[in-house]
PDB file of C-alpha atoms in Angstrom:
ATOM      1  CA  MET A   1      18.579-229.338 -82.408  1.00 36.00           C
ATOM      2  CA  LYS A   2      19.768-232.762 -81.196  1.00 40.00           C
ATOM      3  CA  LEU A   3      17.645-234.759 -79.065  1.00 39.00           C
ATOM      4  CA  MET A   4      18.995-235.503 -75.994  1.00 47.00           C
ATOM      5  CA  ALA A   5      18.382-239.474 -76.067  1.00 76.00           C
ATOM      6  CA  LYS A   6      17.679-241.937 -78.482  1.00 93.00           C
ATOM      7  CA  THR A   7      14.387-242.033 -80.359  1.00 97.00           C
ATOM      8  CA  LEU A   8      12.762-245.449 -81.551  1.00 98.00           C
ATOM      9  CA  ILE A   9      10.904-245.547 -85.028  1.00 98.00           C
ATOM     10  CA  PHE A  10       8.315-248.343 -85.545  1.00 98.00           C
ATOM     11  CA  GLY A  11       5.585-249.395 -87.461  1.00 98.00           C
ATOM     12  CA  HIS A  12       2.591-251.496 -86.441  1.00 97.00           C
ATOM     13  CA  LYS A  13       2.266-254.767 -85.022  1.00 96.00           C
ATOM     14  CA  ASN A  14       2.333-257.994 -87.582  1.00 94.00           C
ATOM     15  CA  PRO A  15       4.753-255.812 -89.564  1.00 96.00           C
ATOM     16  CA  ASP A  16       4.525-255.742 -93.614  1.00 96.00           C
ATOM     17  CA  THR A  17       7.013-254.618 -95.555  1.00 97.00           C
ATOM     18  CA  ASP A  18       6.243-250.979 -95.576  1.00 98.00           C
ATOM     19  CA  THR A  19       6.068-251.232 -91.754  1.00 98.00           C
ATOM     20  CA  ILE A  20       9.561-252.563 -91.870  1.00 98.00           C
ATOM     21  CA  THR A  21      11.212-250.609 -94.174  1.00 98.00           C
ATOM     22  CA  SER A  22       9.698-247.353 -93.445  1.00 98.00           C
ATOM     23  CA  ALA A  23      11.085-247.543 -89.904  1.00 98.00           C
ATOM     24  CA  ILE A  24      14.869-248.352 -91.309  1.00 98.00           C
ATOM     25  CA  VAL A  25      14.526-245.339 -93.836  1.00 98.00           C
ATOM     26  CA  TYR A  26      13.101-242.641 -91.742  1.00 98.00           C
ATOM     27  CA  SER A  27      15.875-243.335 -89.049  1.00 98.00           C
ATOM     28  CA  TYR A  28      18.340-243.527 -91.876  1.00 98.00           C
ATOM     29  CA  LEU A  29      17.075-239.821 -92.730  1.00 98.00           C
ATOM     30  CA  LYS A  30      16.967-238.442 -89.102  1.00 98.00           C
ATOM     31  CA  ASN A  31      20.169-239.956 -88.475  1.00 98.00           C
ATOM     32  CA  GLN A  32      21.732-237.848 -91.461  1.00 98.00           C
ATOM     33  CA  LEU A  33      19.899-235.017 -90.288  1.00 98.00           C
ATOM     34  CA  GLY A  34      21.766-235.203 -86.519  1.00 96.00           C
ATOM     35  CA  PHE A  35      19.154-237.042 -84.691  1.00 96.00           C
ATOM     36  CA  ASP A  36      19.837-240.275 -82.785  1.00 96.00           C
ATOM     37  CA  THR A  37      16.951-242.871 -83.674  1.00 97.00           C
ATOM     38  CA  GLU A  38      16.831-246.363 -84.240  1.00 97.00           C
ATOM     39  CA  ALA A  39      14.539-248.229 -86.069  1.00 98.00           C
ATOM     40  CA  VAL A  40      12.661-251.090 -84.293  1.00 98.00           C
ATOM     41  CA  ARG A  41       9.891-253.797 -84.953  1.00 98.00           C
ATOM     42  CA  LEU A  42       6.745-254.916 -82.974  1.00 97.00           C
ATOM     43  CA  GLY A  43       6.755-258.619 -84.615  1.00 96.00           C
ATOM     44  CA  ASN A  44       8.512-261.053 -87.073  1.00 95.00           C
ATOM     45  CA  VAL A  45       9.486-260.351 -90.518  1.00 95.00           C
ATOM     46  CA  ASN A  46       7.096-261.948 -93.249  1.00 93.00           C
ATOM     47  CA  GLY A  47       8.939-263.574 -96.275  1.00 92.00           C
ATOM     48  CA  GLU A  48       8.227-260.719 -98.738  1.00 95.00           C
ATOM     49  CA  THR A  49      10.107-258.364 -96.511  1.00 97.00           C
ATOM     50  CA  GLN A  50      12.926-260.651 -95.835  1.00 97.00           C
ATOM     51  CA  TYR A  51      13.494-260.814 -99.887  1.00 97.00           C
ATOM     52  CA  ALA A  52      13.431-257.173-100.004  1.00 98.00           C
ATOM     53  CA  LEU A  53      15.977-256.796 -97.043  1.00 98.00           C
ATOM     54  CA  ASP A  54      18.063-259.620 -98.602  1.00 98.00           C
ATOM     55  CA  THR A  55      18.322-258.338-101.987  1.00 98.00           C
ATOM     56  CA  PHE A  56      19.427-254.846-100.583  1.00 98.00           C
ATOM     57  CA  LYS A  57      21.790-256.601 -98.044  1.00 98.00           C
ATOM     58  CA  VAL A  58      19.812-254.716 -94.930  1.00 98.00           C
ATOM     59  CA  GLU A  59      19.429-255.988 -91.324  1.00 98.00           C
ATOM     60  CA  ALA A  60      16.144-256.085 -90.125  1.00 98.00           C
ATOM     61  CA  PRO A  61      15.556-253.931 -87.265  1.00 98.00           C
ATOM     62  CA  ARG A  62      15.663-255.502 -83.671  1.00 97.00           C
ATOM     63  CA  LEU A  63      12.284-256.778 -82.239  1.00 98.00           C
ATOM     64  CA  VAL A  64      11.030-255.335 -79.242  1.00 96.00           C
ATOM     65  CA  ASP A  65       7.991-255.877 -77.054  1.00 90.00           C
ATOM     66  CA  LYS A  66       7.560-252.706 -75.215  1.00 94.00           C
ATOM     67  CA  VAL A  67       9.395-249.122 -75.699  1.00 96.00           C
ATOM     68  CA  ALA A  68       8.903-247.164 -72.773  1.00 94.00           C
ATOM     69  CA  GLY A  69      11.774-248.988 -71.183  1.00 89.00           C
ATOM     70  CA  GLU A  70      14.062-247.782 -73.934  1.00 92.00           C
ATOM     71  CA  ALA A  71      12.904-244.348 -74.506  1.00 94.00           C
ATOM     72  CA  GLY A  72      10.785-241.230 -73.498  1.00 94.00           C
ATOM     73  CA  GLU A  73      10.504-240.285 -77.127  1.00 96.00           C
ATOM     74  CA  VAL A  74       8.717-242.444 -80.466  1.00 98.00           C
ATOM     75  CA  ILE A  75       8.033-241.810 -83.883  1.00 98.00           C
ATOM     76  CA  LEU A  76       5.347-243.884 -85.479  1.00 98.00           C
ATOM     77  CA  VAL A  77       5.533-244.752 -89.128  1.00 98.00           C
ATOM     78  CA  ASP A  78       2.546-246.680 -90.995  1.00 98.00           C
ATOM     79  CA  HIS A  79       0.320-246.396 -88.402  1.00 97.00           C
ATOM     80  CA  ASN A  80      -1.456-244.244 -85.791  1.00 97.00           C
ATOM     81  CA  GLU A  81      -4.325-246.298 -84.245  1.00 95.00           C
ATOM     82  CA  ARG A  82      -3.316-247.187 -80.634  1.00 94.00           C
ATOM     83  CA  GLN A  83      -4.291-250.919 -80.799  1.00 94.00           C
ATOM     84  CA  GLN A  84      -1.970-251.391 -83.845  1.00 95.00           C
ATOM     85  CA  SER A  85       1.112-249.983 -82.026  1.00 97.00           C
ATOM     86  CA  ALA A  86       3.393-250.889 -78.952  1.00 97.00           C
ATOM     87  CA  ASP A  87       1.407-252.041 -76.128  1.00 95.00           C
ATOM     88  CA  ASP A  88       2.872-249.480 -73.759  1.00 96.00           C
ATOM     89  CA  ILE A  89       2.383-246.484 -76.249  1.00 96.00           C
ATOM     90  CA  ASP A  90       0.658-244.621 -73.994  1.00 95.00           C
ATOM     91  CA  GLN A  91       3.847-244.276 -71.586  1.00 95.00           C
ATOM     92  CA  VAL A  92       5.856-242.465 -74.124  1.00 96.00           C
ATOM     93  CA  ARG A  93       5.564-239.271 -75.991  1.00 96.00           C
ATOM     94  CA  VAL A  94       4.907-239.660 -79.735  1.00 97.00           C
ATOM     95  CA  THR A  95       7.150-236.828 -81.391  1.00 97.00           C
ATOM     96  CA  GLU A  96       6.198-237.638 -85.205  1.00 98.00           C
ATOM     97  CA  VAL A  97       3.979-239.918 -87.326  1.00 98.00           C
ATOM     98  CA  ILE A  98       4.294-240.484 -91.075  1.00 98.00           C
ATOM     99  CA  ASP A  99       1.648-242.320 -92.309  1.00 98.00           C
ATOM    100  CA  HIS A 100      -1.287-242.944 -95.013  1.00 97.00           C
ATOM    101  CA  HIS A 101      -3.873-244.223 -93.033  1.00 96.00           C
ATOM    102  CA  ARG A 102      -7.321-243.027 -91.785  1.00 95.00           C
ATOM    103  CA  ILE A 103      -6.582-241.352 -88.052  1.00 96.00           C
ATOM    104  CA  ALA A 104      -8.338-243.180 -85.174  1.00 93.00           C
ATOM    105  CA  ASN A 105      -8.019-243.862 -81.174  1.00 91.00           C
ATOM    106  CA  PHE A 106      -5.049-241.146 -81.485  1.00 94.00           C
ATOM    107  CA  GLU A 107      -4.537-238.454 -79.262  1.00 92.00           C
ATOM    108  CA  THR A 108      -1.069-236.900 -77.858  1.00 92.00           C
ATOM    109  CA  SER A 109      -0.475-234.696 -74.611  1.00 90.00           C
ATOM    110  CA  HIS A 110       2.032-232.402 -76.815  1.00 94.00           C
ATOM    111  CA  PRO A 111       1.984-231.002 -80.102  1.00 96.00           C
ATOM    112  CA  LEU A 112       3.861-233.018 -82.644  1.00 97.00           C
ATOM    113  CA  TYR A 113       4.946-233.618 -86.438  1.00 98.00           C
ATOM    114  CA  TYR A 114       2.294-235.188 -88.083  1.00 98.00           C
ATOM    115  CA  ARG A 115       2.676-236.076 -91.720  1.00 98.00           C
ATOM    116  CA  ALA A 116      -0.537-237.732 -93.050  1.00 98.00           C
ATOM    117  CA  GLU A 117      -0.900-238.157 -97.029  1.00 98.00           C
ATOM    118  CA  PRO A 118      -3.767-240.191 -99.378  1.00 97.00           C
ATOM    119  CA  VAL A 119      -1.264-242.144-100.902  1.00 98.00           C
ATOM    120  CA  GLY A 120      -0.549-245.852-101.500  1.00 97.00           C
ATOM    121  CA  CYS A 121       2.195-246.198 -99.288  1.00 98.00           C
ATOM    122  CA  THR A 122       4.481-244.717 -96.359  1.00 98.00           C
ATOM    123  CA  ALA A 123       7.480-244.791 -98.576  1.00 98.00           C
ATOM    124  CA  THR A 124       5.896-242.503-101.006  1.00 98.00           C
ATOM    125  CA  ILE A 125       5.786-239.698 -98.301  1.00 98.00           C
ATOM    126  CA  LEU A 126       9.420-240.299 -97.148  1.00 98.00           C
ATOM    127  CA  ASN A 127      10.593-239.828-100.708  1.00 98.00           C
ATOM    128  CA  LYS A 128       9.224-236.253-100.666  1.00 98.00           C
ATOM    129  CA  LEU A 129      10.854-236.017 -97.101  1.00 98.00           C
ATOM    130  CA  PHE A 130      14.336-236.757 -98.586  1.00 98.00           C
ATOM    131  CA  LYS A 131      13.716-234.203-101.315  1.00 98.00           C
ATOM    132  CA  GLU A 132      12.674-231.752 -98.711  1.00 98.00           C
ATOM    133  CA  LYS A 133      15.671-232.109 -96.297  1.00 98.00           C
ATOM    134  CA  ASN A 134      18.113-232.542 -99.423  1.00 98.00           C
ATOM    135  CA  VAL A 135      19.403-235.436 -98.590  1.00 98.00           C
ATOM    136  CA  ALA A 136      20.413-237.809-101.150  1.00 98.00           C
ATOM    137  CA  VAL A 137      18.933-241.515-101.289  1.00 98.00           C
ATOM    138  CA  PRO A 138      21.427-244.179-101.377  1.00 98.00           C
ATOM    139  CA  LYS A 139      20.754-247.464-103.324  1.00 98.00           C
ATOM    140  CA  GLU A 140      19.983-249.643-100.535  1.00 98.00           C
ATOM    141  CA  ILE A 141      17.692-247.068 -99.162  1.00 98.00           C
ATOM    142  CA  ALA A 142      16.018-246.543-102.290  1.00 98.00           C
ATOM    143  CA  GLY A 143      15.639-250.500-102.891  1.00 98.00           C
ATOM    144  CA  LEU A 144      13.526-250.601 -99.422  1.00 98.00           C
ATOM    145  CA  MET A 145      11.426-248.031-100.442  1.00 98.00           C
ATOM    146  CA  VAL A 146      10.654-249.097-103.755  1.00 98.00           C
ATOM    147  CA  SER A 147      10.100-252.732-102.277  1.00 98.00           C
ATOM    148  CA  ALA A 148       7.405-250.904 -99.730  1.00 98.00           C
ATOM    149  CA  ILE A 149       5.470-249.277-102.491  1.00 98.00           C
ATOM    150  CA  ILE A 150       5.465-252.871-104.824  1.00 98.00           C
ATOM    151  CA  SER A 151       3.989-254.207-101.530  1.00 96.00           C
ATOM    152  CA  ASP A 152       1.599-251.769-100.704  1.00 96.00           C
ATOM    153  CA  THR A 153       0.219-251.106-104.010  1.00 96.00           C
ATOM    154  CA  LEU A 154       0.477-254.755-105.294  1.00 94.00           C
ATOM    155  CA  LEU A 155       2.752-253.508-107.869  1.00 95.00           C
ATOM    156  CA  LEU A 156       0.842-250.513-108.544  1.00 96.00           C
ATOM    157  CA  LYS A 157      -2.109-252.579-109.242  1.00 92.00           C
ATOM    158  CA  SER A 158      -3.945-251.267-106.012  1.00 93.00           C
ATOM    159  CA  PRO A 159      -6.997-248.634-105.867  1.00 92.00           C
ATOM    160  CA  THR A 160      -4.991-247.116-103.446  1.00 93.00           C
ATOM    161  CA  CYS A 161      -1.991-246.395-105.773  1.00 97.00           C
ATOM    162  CA  THR A 162      -1.461-242.914-106.667  1.00 98.00           C
ATOM    163  CA  ASP A 163       0.295-241.185-109.477  1.00 98.00           C
ATOM    164  CA  GLU A 164       2.685-240.365-106.649  1.00 98.00           C
ATOM    165  CA  ASP A 165       3.140-243.740-105.985  1.00 98.00           C
ATOM    166  CA  VAL A 166       3.828-244.586-109.595  1.00 98.00           C
ATOM    167  CA  ALA A 167       6.265-241.895-109.931  1.00 98.00           C
ATOM    168  CA  ALA A 168       8.285-242.530-107.011  1.00 98.00           C
ATOM    169  CA  ALA A 169       8.294-246.299-107.739  1.00 98.00           C
ATOM    170  CA  ARG A 170      10.158-245.796-111.139  1.00 98.00           C
ATOM    171  CA  GLU A 171      12.451-243.186-109.648  1.00 98.00           C
ATOM    172  CA  LEU A 172      13.336-245.129-106.674  1.00 98.00           C
ATOM    173  CA  ALA A 173      13.532-248.400-108.991  1.00 98.00           C
ATOM    174  CA  ASP A 174      15.871-246.655-111.072  1.00 98.00           C
ATOM    175  CA  ILE A 175      18.423-245.479-108.185  1.00 98.00           C
ATOM    176  CA  ALA A 176      18.177-248.837-106.771  1.00 98.00           C
ATOM    177  CA  GLY A 177      19.442-250.377-110.145  1.00 98.00           C
ATOM    178  CA  VAL A 178      16.212-252.871-110.325  1.00 98.00           C
ATOM    179  CA  LYS A 179      13.520-253.628-113.360  1.00 98.00           C
ATOM    180  CA  LEU A 180      10.125-252.543-111.418  1.00 98.00           C
ATOM    181  CA  GLU A 181       7.966-254.952-113.114  1.00 96.00           C
ATOM    182  CA  GLU A 182      10.524-257.989-112.979  1.00 97.00           C
ATOM    183  CA  TYR A 183      11.861-257.439-109.445  1.00 98.00           C
ATOM    184  CA  GLY A 184       8.276-256.478-108.049  1.00 97.00           C
ATOM    185  CA  LEU A 185       6.687-259.492-109.031  1.00 94.00           C
ATOM    186  CA  ASP A 186       9.662-261.739-107.682  1.00 95.00           C
ATOM    187  CA  MET A 187       9.170-260.074-104.213  1.00 96.00           C
ATOM    188  CA  LEU A 188       5.690-260.289-104.036  1.00 94.00           C
ATOM    189  CA  LYS A 189       5.960-264.232-104.938  1.00 92.00           C
ATOM    190  CA  ALA A 190       8.469-264.561-102.355  1.00 92.00           C
ATOM    191  CA  GLY A 191       5.880-263.598 -99.868  1.00 91.00           C
ATOM    192  CA  ALA A 192       3.027-265.486-101.206  1.00 91.00           C
ATOM    193  CA  ASP A 193       4.324-269.031-100.527  1.00 88.00           C
ATOM    194  CA  MET A 194       2.004-269.973 -97.821  1.00 90.00           C
ATOM    195  CA  SER A 195       2.694-273.802 -98.153  1.00 83.00           C
ATOM    196  CA  SER A 196       5.453-273.508 -94.632  1.00 85.00           C
ATOM    197  CA  LYS A 197       2.982-271.349 -92.908  1.00 90.00           C
ATOM    198  CA  THR A 198       1.317-272.428 -89.673  1.00 95.00           C
ATOM    199  CA  ILE A 199      -2.095-271.837 -89.172  1.00 96.00           C
ATOM    200  CA  ALA A 200      -1.124-269.393 -86.318  1.00 95.00           C
ATOM    201  CA  GLU A 201       1.307-267.674 -88.642  1.00 93.00           C
ATOM    202  CA  LEU A 202      -1.029-267.238 -91.553  1.00 94.00           C
ATOM    203  CA  ILE A 203      -3.920-265.344 -89.191  1.00 94.00           C
ATOM    204  CA  SER A 204      -1.164-263.056 -87.787  1.00 91.00           C
ATOM    205  CA  LEU A 205       0.906-262.209 -90.704  1.00 86.00           C
ATOM    206  CA  ASP A 206      -0.582-259.351 -91.411  1.00 91.00           C
ATOM    207  CA  ALA A 207      -3.496-258.521 -88.918  1.00 93.00           C
ATOM    208  CA  LYS A 208      -4.968-255.519 -87.599  1.00 94.00           C
ATOM    209  CA  GLU A 209      -7.543-254.643 -85.275  1.00 94.00           C
ATOM    210  CA  PHE A 210      -9.994-251.589 -85.642  1.00 95.00           C
ATOM    211  CA  GLN A 211     -12.940-250.091 -83.538  1.00 94.00           C
ATOM    212  CA  MET A 212     -16.164-249.984 -86.190  1.00 95.00           C
ATOM    213  CA  GLY A 213     -18.704-247.985 -84.242  1.00 93.00           C
ATOM    214  CA  SER A 214     -19.561-249.839 -81.356  1.00 95.00           C
ATOM    215  CA  HIS A 215     -17.840-253.210 -82.924  1.00 97.00           C
ATOM    216  CA  LYS A 216     -14.695-254.768 -82.267  1.00 96.00           C
ATOM    217  CA  VAL A 217     -13.144-256.114 -85.594  1.00 97.00           C
ATOM    218  CA  GLU A 218      -9.905-257.646 -86.706  1.00 97.00           C
ATOM    219  CA  ILE A 219      -8.977-258.196 -90.535  1.00 97.00           C
ATOM    220  CA  ALA A 220      -5.888-260.101 -91.515  1.00 96.00           C
ATOM    221  CA  GLN A 221      -4.814-260.429 -94.832  1.00 96.00           C
ATOM    222  CA  VAL A 222      -2.195-262.873 -96.961  1.00 94.00           C
ATOM    223  CA  ASN A 223      -1.477-262.357-100.465  1.00 93.00           C
ATOM    224  CA  VAL A 224      -1.205-265.843-102.313  1.00 94.00           C
ATOM    225  CA  VAL A 225      -0.994-267.079-106.272  1.00 90.00           C
ATOM    226  CA  ASP A 226      -3.553-269.410-105.132  1.00 90.00           C
ATOM    227  CA  THR A 227      -6.069-269.108-102.766  1.00 93.00           C
ATOM    228  CA  ASN A 228      -6.755-272.771-102.447  1.00 92.00           C
ATOM    229  CA  ASP A 229      -3.310-272.945-100.785  1.00 91.00           C
ATOM    230  CA  VAL A 230      -4.880-271.164 -97.860  1.00 95.00           C
ATOM    231  CA  LEU A 231      -8.550-271.931 -97.955  1.00 95.00           C
ATOM    232  CA  GLY A 232      -7.864-275.919 -98.218  1.00 95.00           C
ATOM    233  CA  ARG A 233      -7.427-275.465 -94.691  1.00 96.00           C
ATOM    234  CA  GLN A 234     -10.443-273.758 -93.908  1.00 97.00           C
ATOM    235  CA  ALA A 235     -11.369-275.839 -90.776  1.00 97.00           C
ATOM    236  CA  GLU A 236      -8.388-275.390 -89.226  1.00 97.00           C
ATOM    237  CA  LEU A 237      -8.286-271.805 -90.106  1.00 97.00           C
ATOM    238  CA  GLU A 238     -11.981-271.265 -88.503  1.00 98.00           C
ATOM    239  CA  ASP A 239     -10.886-273.243 -85.108  1.00 97.00           C
ATOM    240  CA  ALA A 240      -8.244-270.668 -84.922  1.00 97.00           C
ATOM    241  CA  LEU A 241     -10.425-267.533 -85.663  1.00 98.00           C
ATOM    242  CA  ASN A 242     -13.115-268.637 -83.017  1.00 97.00           C
ATOM    243  CA  GLY A 243     -10.529-269.034 -80.549  1.00 97.00           C
ATOM    244  CA  ILE A 244      -9.116-265.403 -81.318  1.00 97.00           C
ATOM    245  CA  ILE A 245     -12.883-264.164 -81.389  1.00 98.00           C
ATOM    246  CA  ALA A 246     -13.460-265.473 -78.009  1.00 97.00           C
ATOM    247  CA  GLN A 247     -10.000-264.232 -76.462  1.00 97.00           C
ATOM    248  CA  LYS A 248     -10.125-260.599 -77.675  1.00 96.00           C
ATOM    249  CA  GLY A 249     -13.989-260.287 -77.284  1.00 97.00           C
ATOM    250  CA  LEU A 250     -14.188-259.621 -81.494  1.00 97.00           C
ATOM    251  CA  ASP A 251     -17.277-259.174 -82.838  1.00 98.00           C
ATOM    252  CA  LEU A 252     -16.133-260.041 -86.887  1.00 98.00           C
ATOM    253  CA  PHE A 253     -12.899-261.385 -87.923  1.00 98.00           C
ATOM    254  CA  VAL A 254     -12.289-260.977 -91.628  1.00 98.00           C
ATOM    255  CA  PHE A 255      -9.825-263.407 -93.003  1.00 98.00           C
ATOM    256  CA  VAL A 256      -8.733-261.957 -96.506  1.00 97.00           C
ATOM    257  CA  VAL A 257      -7.239-263.990 -98.985  1.00 97.00           C
ATOM    258  CA  THR A 258      -5.980-261.969-102.159  1.00 95.00           C
ATOM    259  CA  ASP A 259      -4.848-263.657-105.391  1.00 94.00           C
ATOM    260  CA  ILE A 260      -1.921-261.010-106.442  1.00 90.00           C
ATOM    261  CA  LEU A 261      -2.385-262.563-110.069  1.00 88.00           C
ATOM    262  CA  ASN A 262      -6.082-261.958-110.692  1.00 89.00           C
ATOM    263  CA  ASN A 263      -6.780-258.918-107.986  1.00 91.00           C
ATOM    264  CA  ASP A 264      -9.834-260.509-106.437  1.00 95.00           C
ATOM    265  CA  SER A 265      -9.873-261.796-102.713  1.00 97.00           C
ATOM    266  CA  VAL A 266     -11.686-264.253-100.980  1.00 97.00           C
ATOM    267  CA  ALA A 267     -13.434-263.412 -97.597  1.00 98.00           C
ATOM    268  CA  LEU A 268     -13.665-265.822 -94.405  1.00 98.00           C
ATOM    269  CA  ALA A 269     -15.798-264.125 -92.174  1.00 98.00           C
ATOM    270  CA  LEU A 270     -16.703-265.388 -88.397  1.00 98.00           C
ATOM    271  CA  GLY A 271     -18.326-263.765 -85.501  1.00 97.00           C
ATOM    272  CA  LYS A 272     -21.615-262.402 -84.529  1.00 97.00           C
ATOM    273  CA  ALA A 273     -21.493-259.377 -86.865  1.00 97.00           C
ATOM    274  CA  ALA A 274     -20.262-261.571 -90.215  1.00 97.00           C
ATOM    275  CA  SER A 275     -23.354-260.605 -91.891  1.00 97.00           C
ATOM    276  CA  ALA A 276     -21.730-257.022 -92.322  1.00 97.00           C
ATOM    277  CA  VAL A 277     -19.615-258.876 -94.994  1.00 97.00           C
ATOM    278  CA  GLU A 278     -23.140-259.575 -96.699  1.00 97.00           C
ATOM    279  CA  THR A 279     -24.432-256.313 -96.389  1.00 96.00           C
ATOM    280  CA  ALA A 280     -21.257-254.315 -97.144  1.00 96.00           C
ATOM    281  CA  TYR A 281     -20.379-255.924-100.552  1.00 97.00           C
ATOM    282  CA  ASN A 282     -24.016-257.222-101.776  1.00 96.00           C
ATOM    283  CA  VAL A 283     -22.764-260.886-101.443  1.00 97.00           C
ATOM    284  CA  LYS A 284     -23.646-264.059 -99.957  1.00 97.00           C
ATOM    285  CA  LEU A 285     -21.257-266.004 -97.244  1.00 97.00           C
ATOM    286  CA  GLU A 286     -21.680-269.815 -98.232  1.00 97.00           C
ATOM    287  CA  ASN A 287     -19.497-271.789 -95.918  1.00 97.00           C
ATOM    288  CA  ASN A 288     -18.626-268.545 -93.987  1.00 98.00           C
ATOM    289  CA  THR A 289     -16.835-267.208 -97.455  1.00 98.00           C
ATOM    290  CA  ALA A 290     -17.639-264.849-100.452  1.00 97.00           C
ATOM    291  CA  VAL A 291     -15.471-263.892-103.238  1.00 97.00           C
ATOM    292  CA  LEU A 292     -14.953-260.036-103.478  1.00 97.00           C
ATOM    293  CA  LYS A 293     -14.389-259.110-107.051  1.00 96.00           C
ATOM    294  CA  GLY A 294     -11.774-256.849-107.300  1.00 95.00           C
ATOM    295  CA  VAL A 295     -10.909-256.180-103.857  1.00 95.00           C
ATOM    296  CA  VAL A 296      -6.919-256.175-103.179  1.00 94.00           C
ATOM    297  CA  SER A 297      -6.961-253.308-100.363  1.00 94.00           C
ATOM    298  CA  ARG A 298      -7.741-253.312 -96.647  1.00 94.00           C
ATOM    299  CA  LYS A 299      -7.181-249.906 -96.385  1.00 92.00           C
ATOM    300  CA  SER A 300      -9.533-248.552 -99.249  1.00 93.00           C
ATOM    301  CA  GLN A 301     -11.889-250.990-100.115  1.00 96.00           C
ATOM    302  CA  ILE A 302     -12.631-253.154 -96.557  1.00 96.00           C
ATOM    303  CA  VAL A 303     -12.133-250.729 -93.331  1.00 96.00           C
ATOM    304  CA  PRO A 304     -14.256-247.784 -94.666  1.00 96.00           C
ATOM    305  CA  VAL A 305     -16.860-250.118 -96.288  1.00 96.00           C
ATOM    306  CA  LEU A 306     -17.191-252.078 -93.319  1.00 97.00           C
ATOM    307  CA  THR A 307     -16.903-249.241 -90.850  1.00 96.00           C
ATOM    308  CA  GLU A 308     -19.842-247.613 -92.705  1.00 96.00           C
ATOM    309  CA  THR A 309     -21.763-250.670 -92.417  1.00 96.00           C
ATOM    310  CA  LEU A 310     -21.210-251.039 -89.001  1.00 96.00           C
ATOM    311  CA  SER A 311     -21.605-247.822 -87.803  1.00 92.00           C
ATOM    312  CA  LYS A 312     -24.876-247.500 -89.391  1.00 81.00           C
TER     313      LYS A 312
END
């Protein structure tokens, strides 16, 4: 059955590679199946994502602030939490969700198709959907999907990475005509150059809000090849983060700087609940920072641990 009006497909605010590419990829699949959909985005395209789009010669989705004025129905990819979605998400009907995160602050007035799997990347789920619908994956679509898996799993090194992600990445790299390791490292490095970023850009590149117990928390993450590239600007960062804490009424802001070469992170924690980071990871914040050994995944190594700590 064809939809009578266009459906918008989008991922979360402050979009990463999985969010941008999954919107494009799923819209392509829906179009092949006869549905009128359009991929859009809720924020700027980062350097890593742009590298992937340029490599496979695909245009970025257009930017929108709100969605209710354009469509009555929407499809969410790579997120479900209301505060991470379009500001007016409550004014449209969500007909589908394709996601790999926890489910929180989400309810609908109508039944919907909801596909959530505990894999490292939304693209891994989308790869299954192409097979289930018997639709061939074109080279550029495969390129976008393998880029998303590389991004979300830090080139298959993140603890969120599953055997399904590995298999999908290898299969999609073959279709896309790229060498997985070589292309993956080039793409990650393209996203890890923070030298030209303003402080405002650094703290919003990949930031998400969470409700943890009675606490309002924001966690931002950047990937680098040298943590000093970012932490050398700590005083400026703290001024900006304290401004956001005051503006949004946050209890905690954790700014995570992840070294993609050694797979460790440094956390800069501010706010009245900052001690939760010490409790959660058995570390001591010194100058508001602590090294989190082996921590690279916000989804599996930060959000659940802090949620448990702050919900006690």
